[in-house]
Coordinates of C-alpha atoms in Angstrom, one line a residue:
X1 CA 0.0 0.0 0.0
X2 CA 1.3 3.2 -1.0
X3 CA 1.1 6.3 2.0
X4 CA 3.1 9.6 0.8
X5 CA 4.1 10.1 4.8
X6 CA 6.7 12.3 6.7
X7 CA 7.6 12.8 10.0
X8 CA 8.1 16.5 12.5
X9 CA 10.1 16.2 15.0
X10 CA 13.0 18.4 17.2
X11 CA 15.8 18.2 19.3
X12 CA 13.7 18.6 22.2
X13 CA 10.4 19.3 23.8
X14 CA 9.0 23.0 23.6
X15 CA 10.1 23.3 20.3
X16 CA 6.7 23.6 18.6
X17 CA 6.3 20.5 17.1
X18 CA 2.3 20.1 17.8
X19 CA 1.4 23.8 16.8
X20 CA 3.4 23.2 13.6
X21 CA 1.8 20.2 12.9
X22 CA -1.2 21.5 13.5
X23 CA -1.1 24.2 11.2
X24 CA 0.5 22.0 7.9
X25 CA -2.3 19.6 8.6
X26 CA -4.6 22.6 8.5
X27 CA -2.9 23.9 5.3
X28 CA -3.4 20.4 4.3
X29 CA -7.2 20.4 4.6
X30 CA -7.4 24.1 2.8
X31 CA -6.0 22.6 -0.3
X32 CA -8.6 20.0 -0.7
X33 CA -6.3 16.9 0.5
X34 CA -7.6 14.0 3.1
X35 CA -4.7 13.5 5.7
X36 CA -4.2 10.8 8.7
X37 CA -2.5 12.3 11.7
X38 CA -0.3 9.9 14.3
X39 CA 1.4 10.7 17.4
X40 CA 4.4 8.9 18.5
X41 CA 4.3 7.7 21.9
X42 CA 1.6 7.7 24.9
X43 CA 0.0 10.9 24.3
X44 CA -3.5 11.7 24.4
X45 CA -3.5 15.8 24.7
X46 CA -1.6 16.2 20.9
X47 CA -3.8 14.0 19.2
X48 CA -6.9 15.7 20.3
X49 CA -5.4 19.2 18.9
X50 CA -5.0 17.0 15.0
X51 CA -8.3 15.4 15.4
X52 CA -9.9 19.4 16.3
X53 CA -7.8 19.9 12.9
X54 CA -8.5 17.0 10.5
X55 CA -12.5 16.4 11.8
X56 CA -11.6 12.6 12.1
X57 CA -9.7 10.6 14.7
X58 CA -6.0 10.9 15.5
X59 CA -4.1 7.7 16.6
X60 CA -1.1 6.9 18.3
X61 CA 2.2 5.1 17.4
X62 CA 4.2 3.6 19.7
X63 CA 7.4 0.9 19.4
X64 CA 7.7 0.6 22.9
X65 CA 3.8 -0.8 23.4
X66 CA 3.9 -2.8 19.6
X67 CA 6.1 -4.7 17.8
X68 CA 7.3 -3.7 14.0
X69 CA 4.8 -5.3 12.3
X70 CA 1.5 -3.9 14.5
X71 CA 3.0 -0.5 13.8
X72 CA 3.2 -0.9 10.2
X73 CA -0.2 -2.5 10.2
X74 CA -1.9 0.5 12.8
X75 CA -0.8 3.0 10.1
X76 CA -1.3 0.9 7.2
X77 CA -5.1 0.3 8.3
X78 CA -5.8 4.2 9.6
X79 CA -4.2 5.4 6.5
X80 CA -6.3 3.8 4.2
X81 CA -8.5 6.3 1.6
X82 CA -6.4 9.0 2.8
X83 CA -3.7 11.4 0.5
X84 CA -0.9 11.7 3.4
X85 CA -0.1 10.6 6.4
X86 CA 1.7 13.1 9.2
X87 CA 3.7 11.5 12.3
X88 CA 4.4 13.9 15.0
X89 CA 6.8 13.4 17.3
X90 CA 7.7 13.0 20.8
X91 CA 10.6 14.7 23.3
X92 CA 13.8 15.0 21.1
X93 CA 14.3 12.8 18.1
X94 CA 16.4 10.5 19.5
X95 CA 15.2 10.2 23.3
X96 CA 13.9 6.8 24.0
X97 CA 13.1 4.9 26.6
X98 CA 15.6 4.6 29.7
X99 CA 17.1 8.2 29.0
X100 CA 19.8 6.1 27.4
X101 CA 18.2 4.3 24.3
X102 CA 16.1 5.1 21.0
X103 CA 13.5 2.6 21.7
X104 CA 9.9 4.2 21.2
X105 CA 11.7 7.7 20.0
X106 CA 10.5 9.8 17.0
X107 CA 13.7 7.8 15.6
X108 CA 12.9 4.7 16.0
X109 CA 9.1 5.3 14.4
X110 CA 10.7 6.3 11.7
X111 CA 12.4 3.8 11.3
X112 CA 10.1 1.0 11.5
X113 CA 7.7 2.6 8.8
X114 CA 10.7 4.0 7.1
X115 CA 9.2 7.3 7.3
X116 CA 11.2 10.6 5.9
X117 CA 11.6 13.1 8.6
X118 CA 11.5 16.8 8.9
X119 CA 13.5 18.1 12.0
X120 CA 11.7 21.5 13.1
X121 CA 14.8 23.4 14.8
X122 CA 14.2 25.9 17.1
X123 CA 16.2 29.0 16.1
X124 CA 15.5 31.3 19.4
X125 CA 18.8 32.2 20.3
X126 CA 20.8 30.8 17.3
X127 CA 21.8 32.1 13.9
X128 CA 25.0 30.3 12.4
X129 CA 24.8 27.2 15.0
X130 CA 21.8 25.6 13.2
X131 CA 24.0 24.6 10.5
X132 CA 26.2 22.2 13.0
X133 CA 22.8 22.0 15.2
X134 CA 21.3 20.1 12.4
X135 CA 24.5 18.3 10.9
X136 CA 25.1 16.3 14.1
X137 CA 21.4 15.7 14.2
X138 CA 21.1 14.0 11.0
X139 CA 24.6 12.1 11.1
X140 CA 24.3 11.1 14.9
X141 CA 22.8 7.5 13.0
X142 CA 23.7 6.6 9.5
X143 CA 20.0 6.1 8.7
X144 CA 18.6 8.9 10.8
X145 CA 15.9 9.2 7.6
X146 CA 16.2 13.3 8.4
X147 CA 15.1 14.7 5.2
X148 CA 14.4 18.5 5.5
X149 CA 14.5 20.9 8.1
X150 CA 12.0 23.9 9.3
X151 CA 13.4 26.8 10.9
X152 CA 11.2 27.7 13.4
X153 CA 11.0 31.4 15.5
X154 CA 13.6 32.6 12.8
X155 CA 13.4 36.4 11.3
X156 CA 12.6 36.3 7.9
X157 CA 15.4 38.7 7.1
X158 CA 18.0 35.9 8.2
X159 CA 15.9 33.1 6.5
X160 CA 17.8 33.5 2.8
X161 CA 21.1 33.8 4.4
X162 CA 20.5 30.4 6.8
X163 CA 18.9 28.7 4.0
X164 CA 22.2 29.1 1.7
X165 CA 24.6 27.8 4.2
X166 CA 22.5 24.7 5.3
X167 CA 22.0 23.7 1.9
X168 CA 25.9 24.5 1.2
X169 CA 27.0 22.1 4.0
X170 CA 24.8 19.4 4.4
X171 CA 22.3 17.3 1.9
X172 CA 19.1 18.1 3.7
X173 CA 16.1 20.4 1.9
X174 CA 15.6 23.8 3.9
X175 CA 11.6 23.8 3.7
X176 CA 11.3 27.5 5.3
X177 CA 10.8 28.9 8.3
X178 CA 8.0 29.8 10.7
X179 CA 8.6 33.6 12.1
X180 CA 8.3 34.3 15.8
X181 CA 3.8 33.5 16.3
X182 CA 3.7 34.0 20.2
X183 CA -0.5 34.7 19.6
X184 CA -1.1 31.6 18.4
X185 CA 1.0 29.4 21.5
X186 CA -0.6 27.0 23.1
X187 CA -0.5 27.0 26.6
X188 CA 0.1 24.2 29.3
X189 CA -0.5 22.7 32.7
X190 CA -0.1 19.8 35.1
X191 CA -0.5 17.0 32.5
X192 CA 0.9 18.7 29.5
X193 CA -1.1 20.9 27.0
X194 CA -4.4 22.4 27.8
X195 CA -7.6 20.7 26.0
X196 CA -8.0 21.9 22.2
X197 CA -11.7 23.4 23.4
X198 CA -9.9 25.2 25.9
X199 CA -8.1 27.5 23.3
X200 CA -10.1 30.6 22.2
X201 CA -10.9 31.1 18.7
X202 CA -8.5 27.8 18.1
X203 CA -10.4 27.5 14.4
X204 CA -9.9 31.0 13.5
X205 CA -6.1 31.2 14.7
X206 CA -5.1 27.8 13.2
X207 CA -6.6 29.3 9.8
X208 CA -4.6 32.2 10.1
X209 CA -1.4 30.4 11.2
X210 CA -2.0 28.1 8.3
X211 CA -2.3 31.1 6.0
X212 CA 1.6 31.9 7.2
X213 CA 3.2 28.5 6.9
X214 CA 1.6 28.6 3.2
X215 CA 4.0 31.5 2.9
X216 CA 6.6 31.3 4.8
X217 CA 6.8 26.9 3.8
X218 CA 7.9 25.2 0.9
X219 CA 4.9 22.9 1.2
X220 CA 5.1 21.5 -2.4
X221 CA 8.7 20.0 -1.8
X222 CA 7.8 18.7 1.5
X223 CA 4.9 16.6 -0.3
X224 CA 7.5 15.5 -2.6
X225 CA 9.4 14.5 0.6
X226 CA 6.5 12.5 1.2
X227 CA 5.8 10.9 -2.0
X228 CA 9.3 9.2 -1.8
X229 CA 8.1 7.2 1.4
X230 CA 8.0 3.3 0.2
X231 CA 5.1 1.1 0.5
X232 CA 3.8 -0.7 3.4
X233 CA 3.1 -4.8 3.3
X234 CA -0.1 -5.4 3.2
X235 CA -0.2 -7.4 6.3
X236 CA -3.2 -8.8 8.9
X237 CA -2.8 -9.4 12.3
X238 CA -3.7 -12.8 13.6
X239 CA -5.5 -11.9 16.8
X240 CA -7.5 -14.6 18.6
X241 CA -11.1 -13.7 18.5
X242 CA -14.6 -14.8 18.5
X243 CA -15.8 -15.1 14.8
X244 CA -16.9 -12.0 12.8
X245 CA -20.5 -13.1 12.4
X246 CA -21.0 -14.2 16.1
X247 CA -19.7 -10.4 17.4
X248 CA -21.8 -8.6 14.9
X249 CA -25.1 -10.8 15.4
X250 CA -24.3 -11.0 19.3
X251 CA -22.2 -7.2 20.3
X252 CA -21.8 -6.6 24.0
X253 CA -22.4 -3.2 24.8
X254 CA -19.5 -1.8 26.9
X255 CA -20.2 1.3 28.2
X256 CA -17.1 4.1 28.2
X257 CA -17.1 7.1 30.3
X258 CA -16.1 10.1 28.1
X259 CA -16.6 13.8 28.9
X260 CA -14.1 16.4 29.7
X261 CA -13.1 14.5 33.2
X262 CA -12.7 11.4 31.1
X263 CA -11.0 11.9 28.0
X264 CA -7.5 10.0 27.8
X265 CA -9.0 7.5 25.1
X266 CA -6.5 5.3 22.8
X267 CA -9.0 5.7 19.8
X268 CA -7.5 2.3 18.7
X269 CA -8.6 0.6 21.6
X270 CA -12.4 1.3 21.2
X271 CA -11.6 0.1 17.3
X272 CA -9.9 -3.2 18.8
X273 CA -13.0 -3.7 21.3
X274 CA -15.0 -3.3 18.2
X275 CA -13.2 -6.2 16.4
X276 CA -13.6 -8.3 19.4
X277 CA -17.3 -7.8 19.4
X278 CA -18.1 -4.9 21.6
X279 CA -20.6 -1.9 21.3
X280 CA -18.8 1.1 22.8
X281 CA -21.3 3.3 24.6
X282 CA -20.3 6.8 25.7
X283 CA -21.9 8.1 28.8
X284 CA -20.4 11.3 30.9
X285 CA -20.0 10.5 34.8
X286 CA -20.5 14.4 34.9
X287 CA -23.2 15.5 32.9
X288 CA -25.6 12.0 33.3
X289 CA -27.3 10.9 36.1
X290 CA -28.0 7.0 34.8
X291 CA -25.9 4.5 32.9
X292 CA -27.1 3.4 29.3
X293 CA -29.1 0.7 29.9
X294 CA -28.0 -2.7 29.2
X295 CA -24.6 -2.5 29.3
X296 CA -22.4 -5.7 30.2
X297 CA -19.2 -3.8 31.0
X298 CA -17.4 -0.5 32.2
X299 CA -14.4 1.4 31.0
X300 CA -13.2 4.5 33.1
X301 CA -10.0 5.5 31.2
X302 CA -8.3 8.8 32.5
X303 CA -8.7 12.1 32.0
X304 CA -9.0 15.5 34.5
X305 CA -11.5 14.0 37.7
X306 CA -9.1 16.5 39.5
X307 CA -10.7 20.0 37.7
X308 CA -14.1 18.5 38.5
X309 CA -14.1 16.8 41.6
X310 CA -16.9 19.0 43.5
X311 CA -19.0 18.2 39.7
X312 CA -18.6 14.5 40.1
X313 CA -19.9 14.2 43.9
X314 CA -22.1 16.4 43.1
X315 CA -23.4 13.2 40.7
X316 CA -24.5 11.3 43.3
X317 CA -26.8 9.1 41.5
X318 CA -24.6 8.4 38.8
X319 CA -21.8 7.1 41.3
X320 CA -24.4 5.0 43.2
X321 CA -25.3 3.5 39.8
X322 CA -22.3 2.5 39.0
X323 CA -21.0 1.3 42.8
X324 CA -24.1 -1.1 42.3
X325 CA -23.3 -2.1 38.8
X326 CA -19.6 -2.8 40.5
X327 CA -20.5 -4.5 43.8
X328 CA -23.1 -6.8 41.0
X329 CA -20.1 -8.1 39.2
X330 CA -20.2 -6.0 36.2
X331 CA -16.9 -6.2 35.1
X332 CA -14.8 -2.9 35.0
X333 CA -11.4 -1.6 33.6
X334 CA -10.6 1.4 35.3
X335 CA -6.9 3.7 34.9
X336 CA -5.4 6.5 36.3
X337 CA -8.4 9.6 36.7
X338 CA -11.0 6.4 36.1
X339 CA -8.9 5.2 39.1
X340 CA -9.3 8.0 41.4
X341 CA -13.1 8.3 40.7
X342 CA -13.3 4.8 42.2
X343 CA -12.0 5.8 45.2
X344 CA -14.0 6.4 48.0
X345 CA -12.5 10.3 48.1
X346 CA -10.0 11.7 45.5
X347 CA -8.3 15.3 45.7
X348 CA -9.4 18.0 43.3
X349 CA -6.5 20.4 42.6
X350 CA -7.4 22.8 45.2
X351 CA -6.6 19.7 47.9
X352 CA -10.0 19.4 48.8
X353 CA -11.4 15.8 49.2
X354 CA -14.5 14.9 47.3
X355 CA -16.7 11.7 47.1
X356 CA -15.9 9.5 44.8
X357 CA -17.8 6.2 43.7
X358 CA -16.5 4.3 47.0
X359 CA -15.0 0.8 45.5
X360 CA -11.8 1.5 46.2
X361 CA -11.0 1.3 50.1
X362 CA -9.0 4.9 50.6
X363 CA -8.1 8.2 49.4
X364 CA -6.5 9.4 45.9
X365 CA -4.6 12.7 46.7
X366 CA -2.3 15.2 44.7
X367 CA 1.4 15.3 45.1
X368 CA 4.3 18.1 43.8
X369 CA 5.6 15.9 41.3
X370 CA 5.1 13.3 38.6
X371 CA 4.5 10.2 40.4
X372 CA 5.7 7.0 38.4
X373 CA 6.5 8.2 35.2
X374 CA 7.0 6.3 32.2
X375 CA 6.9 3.2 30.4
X376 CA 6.4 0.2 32.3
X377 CA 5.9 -3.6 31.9
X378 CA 3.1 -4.8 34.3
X379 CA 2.5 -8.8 35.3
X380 CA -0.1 -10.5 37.5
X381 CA 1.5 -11.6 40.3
X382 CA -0.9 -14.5 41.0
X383 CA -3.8 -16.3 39.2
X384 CA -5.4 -15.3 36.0
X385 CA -6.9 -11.7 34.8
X386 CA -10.7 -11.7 34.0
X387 CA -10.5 -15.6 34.2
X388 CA -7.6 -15.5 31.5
X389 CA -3.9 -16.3 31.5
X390 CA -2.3 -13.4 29.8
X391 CA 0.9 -12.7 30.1
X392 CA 2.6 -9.1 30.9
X393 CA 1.2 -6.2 29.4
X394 CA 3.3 -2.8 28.2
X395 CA 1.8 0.3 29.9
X396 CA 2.2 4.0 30.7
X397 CA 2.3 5.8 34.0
X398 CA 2.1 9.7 33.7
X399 CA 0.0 11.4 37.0
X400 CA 0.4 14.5 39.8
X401 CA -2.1 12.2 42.0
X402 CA -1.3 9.2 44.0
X403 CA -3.4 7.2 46.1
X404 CA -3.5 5.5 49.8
X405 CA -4.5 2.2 48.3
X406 CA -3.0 1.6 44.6
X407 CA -3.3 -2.2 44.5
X408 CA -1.0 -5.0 44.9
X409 CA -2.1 -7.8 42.3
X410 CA 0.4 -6.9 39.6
X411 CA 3.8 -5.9 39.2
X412 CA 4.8 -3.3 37.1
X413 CA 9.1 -3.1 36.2
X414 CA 10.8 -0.5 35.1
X415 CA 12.4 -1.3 31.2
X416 CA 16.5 -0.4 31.2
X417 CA 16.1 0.1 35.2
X418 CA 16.3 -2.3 38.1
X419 CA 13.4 -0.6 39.6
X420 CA 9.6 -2.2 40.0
X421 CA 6.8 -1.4 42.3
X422 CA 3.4 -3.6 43.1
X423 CA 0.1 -2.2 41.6
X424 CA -3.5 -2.3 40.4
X425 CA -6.3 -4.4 42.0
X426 CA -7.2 -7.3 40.5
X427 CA -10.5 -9.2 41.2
X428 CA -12.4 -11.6 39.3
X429 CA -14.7 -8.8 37.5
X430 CA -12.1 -5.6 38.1
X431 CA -9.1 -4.3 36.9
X432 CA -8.2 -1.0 38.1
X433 CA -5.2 0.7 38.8
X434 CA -3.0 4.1 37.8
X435 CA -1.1 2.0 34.8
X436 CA -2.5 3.2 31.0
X437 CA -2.9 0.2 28.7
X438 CA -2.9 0.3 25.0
X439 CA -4.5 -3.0 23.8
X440 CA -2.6 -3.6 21.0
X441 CA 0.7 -4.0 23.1
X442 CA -1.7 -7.5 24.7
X443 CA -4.6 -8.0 23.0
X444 CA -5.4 -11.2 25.6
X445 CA -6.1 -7.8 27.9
X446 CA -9.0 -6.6 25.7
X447 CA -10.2 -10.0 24.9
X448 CA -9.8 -11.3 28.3
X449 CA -12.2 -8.3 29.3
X450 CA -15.1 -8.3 26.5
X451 CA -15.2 -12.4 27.0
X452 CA -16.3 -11.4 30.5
X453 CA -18.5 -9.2 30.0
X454 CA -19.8 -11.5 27.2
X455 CA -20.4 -14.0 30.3
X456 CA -21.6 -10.9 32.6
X457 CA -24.8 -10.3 29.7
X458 CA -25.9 -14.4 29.4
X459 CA -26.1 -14.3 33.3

């Protein structure tokens, strides 16, 4: 399958990378072409600013949760019917898990979909520098795949100049510059960028920042950039699952909290669930005061419980719903802010305790620091999960919030690093815990979990 395809990334974080992504996929969709947006990594803030852009969903990439071939498939299949695909990046390009490796970096994506990419350089501070800036960027590996460069907060009066000499000493494509665009920022807090509904006017300034990259970008010769990415095998992935027919004549509807406390969703998750034969029903913990009716199975995923905590206890019906639905044996997958709301009190930012649905024995509370950050490699200490052998799972930690009672039934270790810790509970019907999963890393996770709540609907 052929995918014209590049890749943004930086030497490092606070570069720009997701506003400048933002705006060539907006320049994108203003001249009339269909374009699939990826983040790599465990990110769910970035690919909700490219979904606000694009209209359809942004997925994830990640060579630290899947193997080669899943990530070659992922984009292969959410690709599909579109003109271009666009990778953004994550940290610096070559940063990678353990501080001292390039697994799961922008690199390593790269890579593995042999993927040309565009290093934006961040010129604040620098004129002359860039050119061995970039240099030891693109010859740090012989097959770094850096194709082109954007010079980013650069005066256009220095542009022509700059442009000469990096085309003079290296073999990379200057594609132009992005001048100094401090209205359009977008600003941050404890988790990482603020919600793309939280902007103001985001539409309107995205047009008009799109307007200046047509400009100020040599967008033509970065599609040509594209164009020269190879084709991807077509390739299925030979999951274990219930046949297609069954799942479509019998789906089991899963019910998945999503409103703005609840809205760190793998997008390729609820497509996985789908394949297994589930039917993913939103419903807001906030905003609702009952659950859907017939659903067989929960999914709290994370989010921002903390910014509405006084909101969510004031939803006392809805948390006594789903207590009762709990305490029932309806089974439940619960992580990190899905986590907390479980508790029988969690923290809102202010420090002030409020209710929460009372399952978990204790208290979630807020810390002054990341707690457990990273990748991680979680195992079930004992006995099976949702009735299932099924091996260790990859998984993500990334929270301000800890909790009196974070579970014991797993253990999650450290990759590169002798350190470990015990997490998650674990029951026959429940799995909750801080730990992120992305279901394609262990697909016996997701199966494990619609099979019982398969079980849950014929009781």
């Amino acid at each position: 399958m052929k995918i014209p395809r590049f890749l943004l990334t930086a030497g490092a974080s606070g570069s720009g990378k997701t506003l400048i992504t933002c705006g060539i996929l907006q320049a994108l969709k203003n001249r009339g072409m269909k374009a699939a947006s990826f983040k790599c990594g465990p990110d769910y803030i970035d690919p909700m600013f490219h979904t606000k852009v694009l209209g359809t969903k942004s997925r994830n990439l990640d060579t630290f949760f899947c193997n080669r071939e899943t990530v070659r498939y992922l984009l292969k299949e959410n690709a599909q019917d579109c003109d271009i695909a666009v990778m953004e990046g994550v940290m610096g390009y070559y940063d990678g898990v353990g501080g001292t490796t390039v697994q799961a970096s922008a690199y390593e994506l790269a890579r593995e979909t042999e993927t040309p990419a565009v290093l934006i350089v961040n010129c604040k501070g620098m004129s002359l520098s860039v050119v061995p800036y970039i240099q030891g960027f693109a010859e740090f590996r012989e097959d770094s795949r850096i194709c082109g460069v954007i010079l980013n907060q650069l005066s256009p009066m220095l542009y022509g100049r700059l442009k000469k000499l990096i085309e003079e000493h290296l073999d990379i494509a200057v594609l132009g510059y992005v001048p100094k665009a401090e209205e359009f920022a977008i600003e941050s807090r404890h988790l990482g960028l603020i919600l793309p509904d939280e902007v103001r006017d985001f539409q309107e300034k995205l047009n008009r920042f799109a307007q200046i990259l047509e400009e100020t970008l040599d967008l033509d010769r970065l599609l040509e950039i594209a164009a020269k990415a190879p084709e991807i095998e077509e390739k299925e992935l030979s999951f274990h699952r219930d046949s297609k027919g069954f799942c479509e004549e019998h789906p089991v509807k899963i019910g998945v909290a999503m409103d703005e406390a609840f809205c760190f969703i793998y997008e390729d998750n609820l497509k996985l669930l789908r394949t297994m034969g589930a039917k993913i029903v939103p419903f807001s913990p906030l905003h609702e005061k009952r659950l859907p009716e017939g659903l067989s199975g929960m999914l709290l995923y994370g989010g921002y419980p903390e910014l509405f905590g006084k909101e969510l206890e004031d939803n006392r019906e809805m948390r006594e719903e789903i207590r009762g639905k709990i305490q029932g044996g309806m089974p439940v997958m619960a992580e990190c802010g899905g986590f907390m709301y479980l508790h029988e009190t969690f923290e809102n930012m202010d420090r002030e305790n409020c209710e929460g649905v009372g399952i978990i024995r204790g208290r979630a509370y807020r810390t002054p620091r990341l707690s457990r950050f990273g990748y991680i490699e979680v195992t079930k200490k004992e006995g099976s999960v949702f009735g299932q052998e099924i091996g260790s799972c990859p998984a993500h930690e990334f929270h301000y919030f800890d909790s009196t009672n974070c579970g014991t039934d797993f253990h999650a270790q450290k990759p590169k690093s002798s350190r470990g810790w015990d997490c998650i509970h674990s029951t026959d019907s429940i799995v909750a815990g801080f730990p992120h999963f992305y279901y394609y890393g262990n697909p016996r996770l997701a199966e494990a979990f619609v099979k019982k709540c398969r079980e849950y609907a014929e009781r």
